XYZ file of N, CA, C and O in Angstrom:
584
model
N -0.831 -97.335 43.065
C -0.228 -96.369 42.156
C -1.114 -96.128 40.940
O -1.271 -94.995 40.499
N -1.707 -97.214 40.416
C -2.582 -97.081 39.245
C -3.792 -96.215 39.578
O -4.250 -95.437 38.756
N -4.310 -96.366 40.805
C -5.462 -95.561 41.225
C -5.086 -94.079 41.286
O -5.864 -93.212 40.898
N -3.887 -93.805 41.767
C -3.418 -92.421 41.855
C -3.287 -91.807 40.465
O -3.707 -90.664 40.239
N -2.742 -92.562 39.531
C -2.599 -92.072 38.153
C -3.976 -91.850 37.532
O -4.209 -90.842 36.861
N -4.908 -92.764 37.774
C -6.263 -92.624 37.247
C -6.941 -91.377 37.813
O -7.556 -90.597 37.073
N -6.827 -91.171 39.123
C -7.415 -89.983 39.745
C -6.803 -88.703 39.187
O -7.514 -87.735 38.893
N -5.499 -88.685 39.020
C -4.831 -87.511 38.464
C -5.295 -87.260 37.030
O -5.545 -86.123 36.642
N -5.445 -88.315 36.244
C -5.901 -88.178 34.854
C -7.312 -87.616 34.788
O -7.610 -86.732 33.985
N -8.187 -88.104 35.649
C -9.574 -87.601 35.682
C -9.586 -86.138 36.092
O -10.270 -85.320 35.484
N -8.822 -85.792 37.121
C -8.749 -84.396 37.570
C -8.235 -83.489 36.450
O -8.768 -82.406 36.230
N -7.228 -83.942 35.738
C -6.658 -83.162 34.644
C -7.681 -82.937 33.540
O -7.840 -81.834 33.025
N -8.421 -83.981 33.183
C -9.445 -83.857 32.139
C -10.540 -82.880 32.553
O -10.984 -82.055 31.767
N -10.972 -82.965 33.802
C -12.027 -82.072 34.282
C -11.545 -80.632 34.308
O -12.222 -79.733 33.842
N -10.359 -80.393 34.837
C -9.858 -79.017 34.932
C -9.560 -78.445 33.554
O -9.763 -77.264 33.313
N -9.095 -79.249 32.624
C -8.811 -78.751 31.280
C -10.092 -78.409 30.531
O -10.123 -77.482 29.747
N -11.159 -79.159 30.781
C -12.401 -78.877 30.061
C -12.979 -77.525 30.474
O -13.650 -76.874 29.692
N -12.709 -77.083 31.718
C -13.182 -75.774 32.164
C -12.491 -74.647 31.404
O -13.046 -73.584 31.254
N -11.260 -74.877 30.957
C -10.498 -73.839 30.285
C -10.370 -74.072 28.784
O -9.507 -73.488 28.149
N -11.201 -74.934 28.226
C -11.160 -75.211 26.800
C -11.582 -73.955 26.038
O -12.721 -73.506 26.167
N -10.688 -73.372 25.253
C -11.006 -72.131 24.553
C -12.216 -72.248 23.615
O -12.979 -71.297 23.468
N -12.416 -73.413 23.010
C -13.585 -73.597 22.138
C -14.881 -73.497 22.946
O -15.850 -72.889 22.503
N -14.897 -74.103 24.131
C -16.074 -74.023 24.996
C -16.275 -72.594 25.511
O -17.392 -72.113 25.607
N -15.183 -71.935 25.863
C -15.278 -70.550 26.320
C -15.912 -69.681 25.238
O -16.787 -68.861 25.527
N -15.479 -69.866 24.008
C -16.002 -69.071 22.894
C -17.509 -69.264 22.744
O -18.245 -68.311 22.516
N -17.979 -70.487 22.920
C -19.414 -70.775 22.818
C -20.215 -70.052 23.900
O -21.377 -69.730 23.699
N -19.592 -69.806 25.052
C -20.297 -69.210 26.191
C -20.258 -67.688 26.219
O -20.891 -67.074 27.078
N -19.533 -67.059 25.319
C -19.369 -65.596 25.379
C -20.628 -64.818 25.002
O -20.884 -63.749 25.546
N -21.412 -65.313 24.057
C -22.565 -64.559 23.576
C -23.586 -64.328 24.677
O -23.881 -65.224 25.464
N -24.083 -63.102 24.746
C -25.137 -62.803 25.703
C -24.916 -61.487 26.431
O -24.081 -60.665 26.054
N -25.716 -61.324 27.477
C -25.720 -60.101 28.285
C -24.942 -60.361 29.572
O -25.241 -61.309 30.301
N -23.959 -59.500 29.862
C -23.076 -59.684 31.006
C -23.087 -58.449 31.908
O -22.976 -57.333 31.431
N -23.200 -58.705 33.203
C -23.211 -57.639 34.211
C -21.937 -57.740 35.037
O -21.598 -58.807 35.548
N -21.246 -56.626 35.188
C -19.977 -56.634 35.925
C -20.241 -56.806 37.421
O -21.171 -56.227 37.976
N -19.435 -57.654 38.051
C -19.513 -57.885 39.490
C -18.419 -57.125 40.228
O -18.670 -56.456 41.212
N -17.185 -57.286 39.709
C -16.047 -56.639 40.372
C -14.867 -56.579 39.420
O -14.823 -57.270 38.406
N -13.903 -55.727 39.793
C -12.645 -55.620 39.066
C -11.534 -55.779 40.083
O -11.492 -55.075 41.092
N -10.655 -56.725 39.807
C -9.491 -56.949 40.666
C -8.321 -56.186 40.057
O -7.778 -56.561 39.033
N -7.985 -55.065 40.701
C -6.928 -54.199 40.190
C -5.561 -54.795 40.517
O -4.666 -54.831 39.691
N -5.421 -55.265 41.734
C -4.247 -56.009 42.196
C -4.775 -57.084 43.123
O -5.961 -57.090 43.453
N -3.918 -57.971 43.560
C -4.378 -59.065 44.413
C -5.127 -58.588 45.655
O -6.037 -59.235 46.119
N -4.722 -57.460 46.206
C -5.357 -56.972 47.424
C -6.226 -55.744 47.191
O -6.651 -55.088 48.134
N -6.521 -55.438 45.945
C -7.329 -54.253 45.627
C -8.446 -54.642 44.655
O -8.181 -54.963 43.504
N -9.688 -54.604 45.179
C -10.853 -55.020 44.393
C -11.911 -53.927 44.460
O -12.192 -53.371 45.518
N -12.498 -53.623 43.303
C -13.622 -52.688 43.239
C -14.881 -53.510 42.996
O -14.976 -54.231 41.997
N -15.833 -53.440 43.931
C -17.088 -54.190 43.832
C -18.154 -53.321 43.170
O -18.219 -52.115 43.394
N -18.992 -53.943 42.356
C -20.116 -53.262 41.713
C -21.398 -53.948 42.165
O -21.734 -55.023 41.680
N -22.096 -53.331 43.119
C -23.324 -53.949 43.609
C -24.419 -53.875 42.550
O -25.175 -54.808 42.357
N -24.489 -52.764 41.848
C -25.472 -52.618 40.786
C -24.926 -51.612 39.781
O -24.679 -50.466 40.110
N -24.729 -52.065 38.576
C -24.204 -51.197 37.530
C -25.357 -50.773 36.629
O -26.258 -51.563 36.351
N -25.325 -49.544 36.166
C -26.407 -49.083 35.301
C -26.234 -49.539 33.856
O -27.134 -49.384 33.048
N -25.096 -50.154 33.543
C -24.840 -50.636 32.185
C -24.474 -52.109 32.197
O -23.917 -52.612 33.169
N -24.784 -52.779 31.105
C -24.358 -54.154 30.915
C -23.664 -54.246 29.565
O -23.811 -53.363 28.718
N -22.898 -55.298 29.389
C -22.214 -55.541 28.114
C -22.976 -56.614 27.351
O -23.312 -57.660 27.919
N -23.227 -56.353 26.080
C -23.810 -57.360 25.202
C -22.718 -57.802 24.239
O -22.113 -56.979 23.561
N -22.464 -59.108 24.209
C -21.434 -59.669 23.335
C -22.096 -60.608 22.342
O -22.909 -61.459 22.736
N -21.738 -60.435 21.087
C -22.220 -61.341 20.043
C -21.052 -61.682 19.126
O -20.453 -60.790 18.524
N -20.724 -62.971 19.059
C -19.624 -63.435 18.210
C -20.112 -64.629 17.394
O -20.637 -65.594 17.952
N -19.948 -64.548 16.083
C -20.272 -65.646 15.174
C -19.071 -65.876 14.280
O -18.547 -64.931 13.697
N -18.653 -67.139 14.171
C -17.485 -67.487 13.350
C -16.262 -66.649 13.725
O -15.560 -66.121 12.854
N -16.064 -66.446 15.012
C -14.897 -65.753 15.581
C -14.873 -64.241 15.351
O -13.888 -63.589 15.667
N -15.948 -63.672 14.822
C -16.010 -62.222 14.608
C -17.337 -61.711 15.175
O -18.374 -62.340 15.016
N -17.264 -60.560 15.852
C -18.491 -60.008 16.414
C -18.276 -58.636 16.999
O -17.419 -57.878 16.536
N -19.051 -58.339 18.058
C -18.977 -57.015 18.668
C -19.372 -57.079 20.134
O -19.983 -58.041 20.594
N -19.007 -56.007 20.854
C -19.435 -55.775 22.233
C -20.042 -54.387 22.280
O -19.507 -53.437 21.723
N -21.179 -54.272 22.954
C -21.911 -53.015 23.017
C -22.396 -52.803 24.448
O -22.771 -53.742 25.125
N -22.355 -51.542 24.899
C -22.888 -51.181 26.215
C -24.384 -50.903 26.081
O -24.825 -50.167 25.187
N -25.159 -51.497 26.985
C -26.604 -51.300 27.006
C -27.034 -50.883 28.403
O -26.390 -51.225 29.393
N -28.143 -50.179 28.451
C -28.727 -49.775 29.730
C -30.059 -50.517 29.877
O -30.953 -50.349 29.053
N -30.176 -51.374 30.905
C -31.423 -52.126 31.076
C -32.591 -51.223 31.452
O -32.427 -50.241 32.170
N -33.768 -51.569 30.936
C -34.999 -50.868 31.303
C -35.762 -51.730 32.303
O -35.558 -52.934 32.383
N -36.635 -51.108 33.061
C -37.398 -51.824 34.082
C -38.266 -52.920 33.487
O -38.479 -53.945 34.102
N -38.752 -52.729 32.261
C -39.636 -53.721 31.642
C -38.882 -54.907 31.045
O -39.470 -55.788 30.435
N -37.554 -54.959 31.219
C -36.761 -56.070 30.708
C -36.087 -55.775 29.379
O -35.266 -56.551 28.918
N -36.416 -54.653 28.739
C -35.783 -54.275 27.484
C -34.479 -53.533 27.732
O -33.984 -53.459 28.867
N -33.931 -52.966 26.659
C -32.643 -52.268 26.759
C -32.659 -50.989 25.946
O -33.369 -50.874 24.957
N -31.831 -50.049 26.380
C -31.558 -48.822 25.641
C -30.071 -48.852 25.318
O -29.248 -49.181 26.181
N -29.708 -48.528 24.086
C -28.295 -48.469 23.732
C -27.658 -47.307 24.479
O -28.159 -46.189 24.443
N -26.562 -47.589 25.167
C -25.868 -46.556 25.934
C -25.172 -45.565 25.008
O -24.973 -44.417 25.355
N -24.807 -46.033 23.821
C -24.212 -45.164 22.812
C -24.355 -45.855 21.464
O -24.736 -47.019 21.386
N -24.047 -45.145 20.410
C -24.090 -45.748 19.083
C -22.813 -46.501 18.753
O -22.700 -47.091 17.690
N -21.854 -46.465 19.677
C -20.564 -47.102 19.443
C -20.601 -48.571 19.856
O -21.265 -48.940 20.807
N -19.886 -49.369 19.128
C -19.658 -50.747 19.532
C -18.205 -51.078 19.225
O -17.557 -50.397 18.429
N -17.712 -52.085 19.894
C -16.327 -52.503 19.706
C -16.315 -53.775 18.876
O -16.979 -54.753 19.230
N -15.606 -53.773 17.770
C -15.472 -54.957 16.944
C -14.582 -55.953 17.681
O -13.577 -55.572 18.277
N -14.969 -57.226 17.655
C -14.199 -58.280 18.321
C -13.808 -59.340 17.300
O -14.630 -59.770 16.497
N -12.559 -59.753 17.385
C -12.086 -60.932 16.661
C -11.532 -61.882 17.711
O -10.640 -61.507 18.477
N -12.085 -63.087 17.781
C -11.656 -64.078 18.765
C -10.669 -65.038 18.122
O -10.910 -65.543 17.024
N -9.554 -65.272 18.816
C -8.534 -66.198 18.319
C -8.061 -67.085 19.462
O -7.931 -66.624 20.595
N -7.782 -68.326 19.136
C -7.199 -69.239 20.116
C -5.702 -69.259 19.875
O -5.239 -69.586 18.783
N -4.968 -68.850 20.918
C -3.508 -68.771 20.843
C -2.919 -69.445 22.074
O -3.277 -69.086 23.194
N -2.040 -70.407 21.848
C -1.384 -71.126 22.942
C -2.393 -71.632 23.972
O -2.235 -71.456 25.171
N -3.461 -72.238 23.468
C -4.531 -72.827 24.275
C -5.250 -71.803 25.164
O -5.759 -72.138 26.228
N -5.284 -70.543 24.738
C -6.022 -69.488 25.429
C -6.911 -68.772 24.421
O -6.543 -68.632 23.253
N -8.060 -68.297 24.899
C -8.956 -67.519 24.056
C -8.600 -66.043 24.209
O -8.667 -65.492 25.307
N -8.199 -65.433 23.104
C -7.803 -64.022 23.099
C -8.830 -63.252 22.281
O -9.193 -63.654 21.167
N -9.294 -62.132 22.830
C -10.238 -61.255 22.134
C -9.498 -60.008 21.679
O -8.908 -59.297 22.500
N -9.526 -59.764 20.390
C -8.923 -58.565 19.807
C -10.042 -57.567 19.537
O -10.987 -57.876 18.817
N -9.939 -56.386 20.119
C -10.944 -55.340 19.980
C -10.428 -54.238 19.061
O -9.228 -53.949 19.054
N -11.367 -53.604 18.362
C -10.985 -52.424 17.582
C -12.163 -51.471 17.499
O -13.321 -51.880 17.432
N -11.827 -50.199 17.583
C -12.771 -49.102 17.380
C -12.067 -48.131 16.432
O -10.889 -48.301 16.140
N -12.757 -47.095 15.994
C -12.062 -46.110 15.162
C -10.909 -45.409 15.892
O -10.059 -44.792 15.263
N -10.870 -45.537 17.226
C -9.893 -44.789 18.021
C -8.779 -45.627 18.625
O -7.748 -45.097 19.011
N -8.980 -46.950 18.760
C -7.976 -47.768 19.452
C -8.111 -49.244 19.085
O -9.142 -49.677 18.576
N -7.040 -49.987 19.402
C -7.027 -51.440 19.271
C -6.363 -52.018 20.506
O -5.387 -51.452 21.010
N -6.871 -53.133 21.020
C -6.299 -53.780 22.186
C -6.761 -55.226 22.218
O -7.597 -55.636 21.429
N -6.183 -55.993 23.158
C -6.587 -57.385 23.303
C -6.783 -57.722 24.772
O -6.219 -57.061 25.655
N -7.605 -58.752 25.013
C -7.871 -59.250 26.352
C -7.880 -60.773 26.300
O -8.197 -61.363 25.265
N -7.539 -61.388 27.428
C -7.555 -62.849 27.505
C -8.754 -63.299 28.330
O -9.007 -62.785 29.415
N -9.479 -64.277 27.810
C -10.588 -64.873 28.548
C -10.000 -65.951 29.449
O -9.428 -66.928 28.972
N -10.110 -65.745 30.763
C -9.597 -66.722 31.720
C -10.642 -67.787 32.030
O -10.310 -68.943 32.294
N -11.915 -67.387 31.998
C -13.017 -68.316 32.255
C -14.259 -67.789 31.555
O -14.533 -66.588 31.581
N -15.002 -68.690 30.943
C -16.285 -68.327 30.331
C -17.197 -69.540 30.405
O -17.017 -70.513 29.678
N -18.140 -69.485 31.341
C -19.145 -70.530 31.471
C -20.481 -69.925 31.086
O -20.549 -68.754 30.686
N -21.539 -70.677 31.244
C -22.869 -70.136 30.934
C -23.246 -69.009 31.887
O -24.042 -68.147 31.539
N -22.686 -69.006 33.089
C -23.072 -68.035 34.111
C -21.998 -67.027 34.486
O -22.304 -65.982 35.048
N -20.729 -67.327 34.233
C -19.636 -66.455 34.681
C -18.653 -66.189 33.553
O -18.428 -67.024 32.693
N -18.063 -64.990 33.624
C -17.062 -64.574 32.647
C -15.954 -63.851 33.401
O -16.219 -62.978 34.235
N -14.708 -64.236 33.126
C -13.549 -63.613 33.752
C -12.567 -63.245 32.651
O -12.139 -64.099 31.884
N -12.249 -61.951 32.579
C -11.378 -61.434 31.517
C -10.191 -60.711 32.136
O -10.346 -59.938 33.087
N -9.004 -60.955 31.581
C -7.780 -60.265 31.978
C -7.465 -59.240 30.901
O -7.289 -59.590 29.737
N -7.402 -57.951 31.292
C -7.153 -56.921 30.275
C -5.663 -56.615 30.151
O -4.823 -57.191 30.838
N -5.354 -55.669 29.298
C -3.945 -55.345 28.996
C -3.192 -54.737 30.169
O -1.966 -54.710 30.179
N -3.918 -54.238 31.167
C -3.294 -53.654 32.358
C -3.240 -54.646 33.518
O -3.059 -54.251 34.666
N -3.443 -55.933 33.226
C -3.461 -57.006 34.221
C -4.576 -56.850 35.250
O -4.461 -57.327 36.382
N -5.660 -56.203 34.869
C -6.845 -56.118 35.723
C -7.780 -57.256 35.333
O -7.964 -57.555 34.150
N -8.377 -57.882 36.346
C -9.320 -58.973 36.103
C -10.750 -58.447 36.260
O -11.090 -57.879 37.295
N -11.536 -58.650 35.223
C -12.932 -58.231 35.205
C -13.820 -59.454 35.382
O -13.783 -60.379 34.575
N -14.619 -59.442 36.444
C -15.522 -60.544 36.764
C -16.946 -60.141 36.374
O -17.444 -59.103 36.818
N -17.592 -60.983 35.565
C -18.955 -60.738 35.118
C -19.834 -61.917 35.495
O -19.363 -63.034 35.634
N -21.118 -61.640 35.621
C -22.116 -62.694 35.750
C -23.162 -62.486 34.670
O -23.337 -61.364 34.180
N -23.843 -63.546 34.290
C -24.894 -63.439 33.281
C -25.952 -62.471 33.801
O -26.344 -62.527 34.966
N -26.399 -61.560 32.968
C -27.384 -60.562 33.371
C -28.760 -61.194 33.508
O -29.197 -61.943 32.637
N -29.419 -60.906 34.609
C -30.793 -61.326 34.843
C -31.638 -60.069 35.040
O -31.371 -59.278 35.946
N -32.668 -59.853 34.193
C -33.506 -58.659 34.359
C -34.250 -58.679 35.693
O -34.538 -59.750 36.232
N -34.532 -57.488 36.217
C -35.266 -57.388 37.474
C -36.671 -57.968 37.336
O -37.178 -58.623 38.226
N -37.296 -57.689 36.207
C -38.620 -58.225 35.918
C -38.505 -59.079 34.675
O -38.113 -58.601 33.617
N -38.837 -60.348 34.815
C -38.776 -61.263 33.688
C -40.045 -61.109 32.855
O -41.146 -61.130 33.388
N -39.916 -60.959 31.551
C -41.069 -60.783 30.657
C -42.062 -61.929 30.816
O -43.269 -61.728 30.826
N -41.584 -63.177 30.967
C -42.482 -64.344 31.118
C -43.283 -64.243 32.390
O -44.476 -64.548 32.409
N -42.661 -63.833 33.504
C -43.351 -63.667 34.770
C -44.428 -62.596 34.670
O -45.507 -62.739 35.188
N -44.108 -61.493 33.982
C -45.032 -60.383 33.832
C -46.274 -60.820 33.071
O -47.391 -60.480 33.422
N -46.097 -61.632 32.019
C -47.218 -62.091 31.216
C -48.105 -63.050 31.996
O -49.328 -63.035 31.833
N -47.551 -63.898 32.851
C -48.351 -64.852 33.612
C -49.124 -64.169 34.732
O -50.143 -64.673 35.175
N -48.684 -62.995 35.172
C -49.375 -62.274 36.234
C -50.583 -61.517 35.704
O -51.464 -61.162 36.457
N -50.649 -61.284 34.419
C -51.746 -60.492 33.852
C -53.014 -61.288 33.707
O -53.184 -62.391 33.707
């Protein structure tokens, strides 16, 4: 019985650390490429290659999200001059992102945020799956080939 309780305790600690809102917040910054959107349990839209990526930057729970268009050389072009202001808050052991623009305000819940993956639930109960963006040509590789 003691072994069973110990195993359950270890499993609980491991699973809780994956959903720790403080850790999720640390992993949000960076370039994210959308993989798919789950509209309903049986309805998924796959994105094999998107022409835009999301750049997220949050410091001290305040930041922004901006759409960027990757260039072949590894750089970026701003998709627009607009960005969405983000305020991150931990509520009921969940990481909630509050967005605002001059035109609207809304919130989304971060379900998972690791160094490589991001999963967000929006206000319409759609799940957005992202992966860390990797440029087609890495600047370091390009320099070593010259």
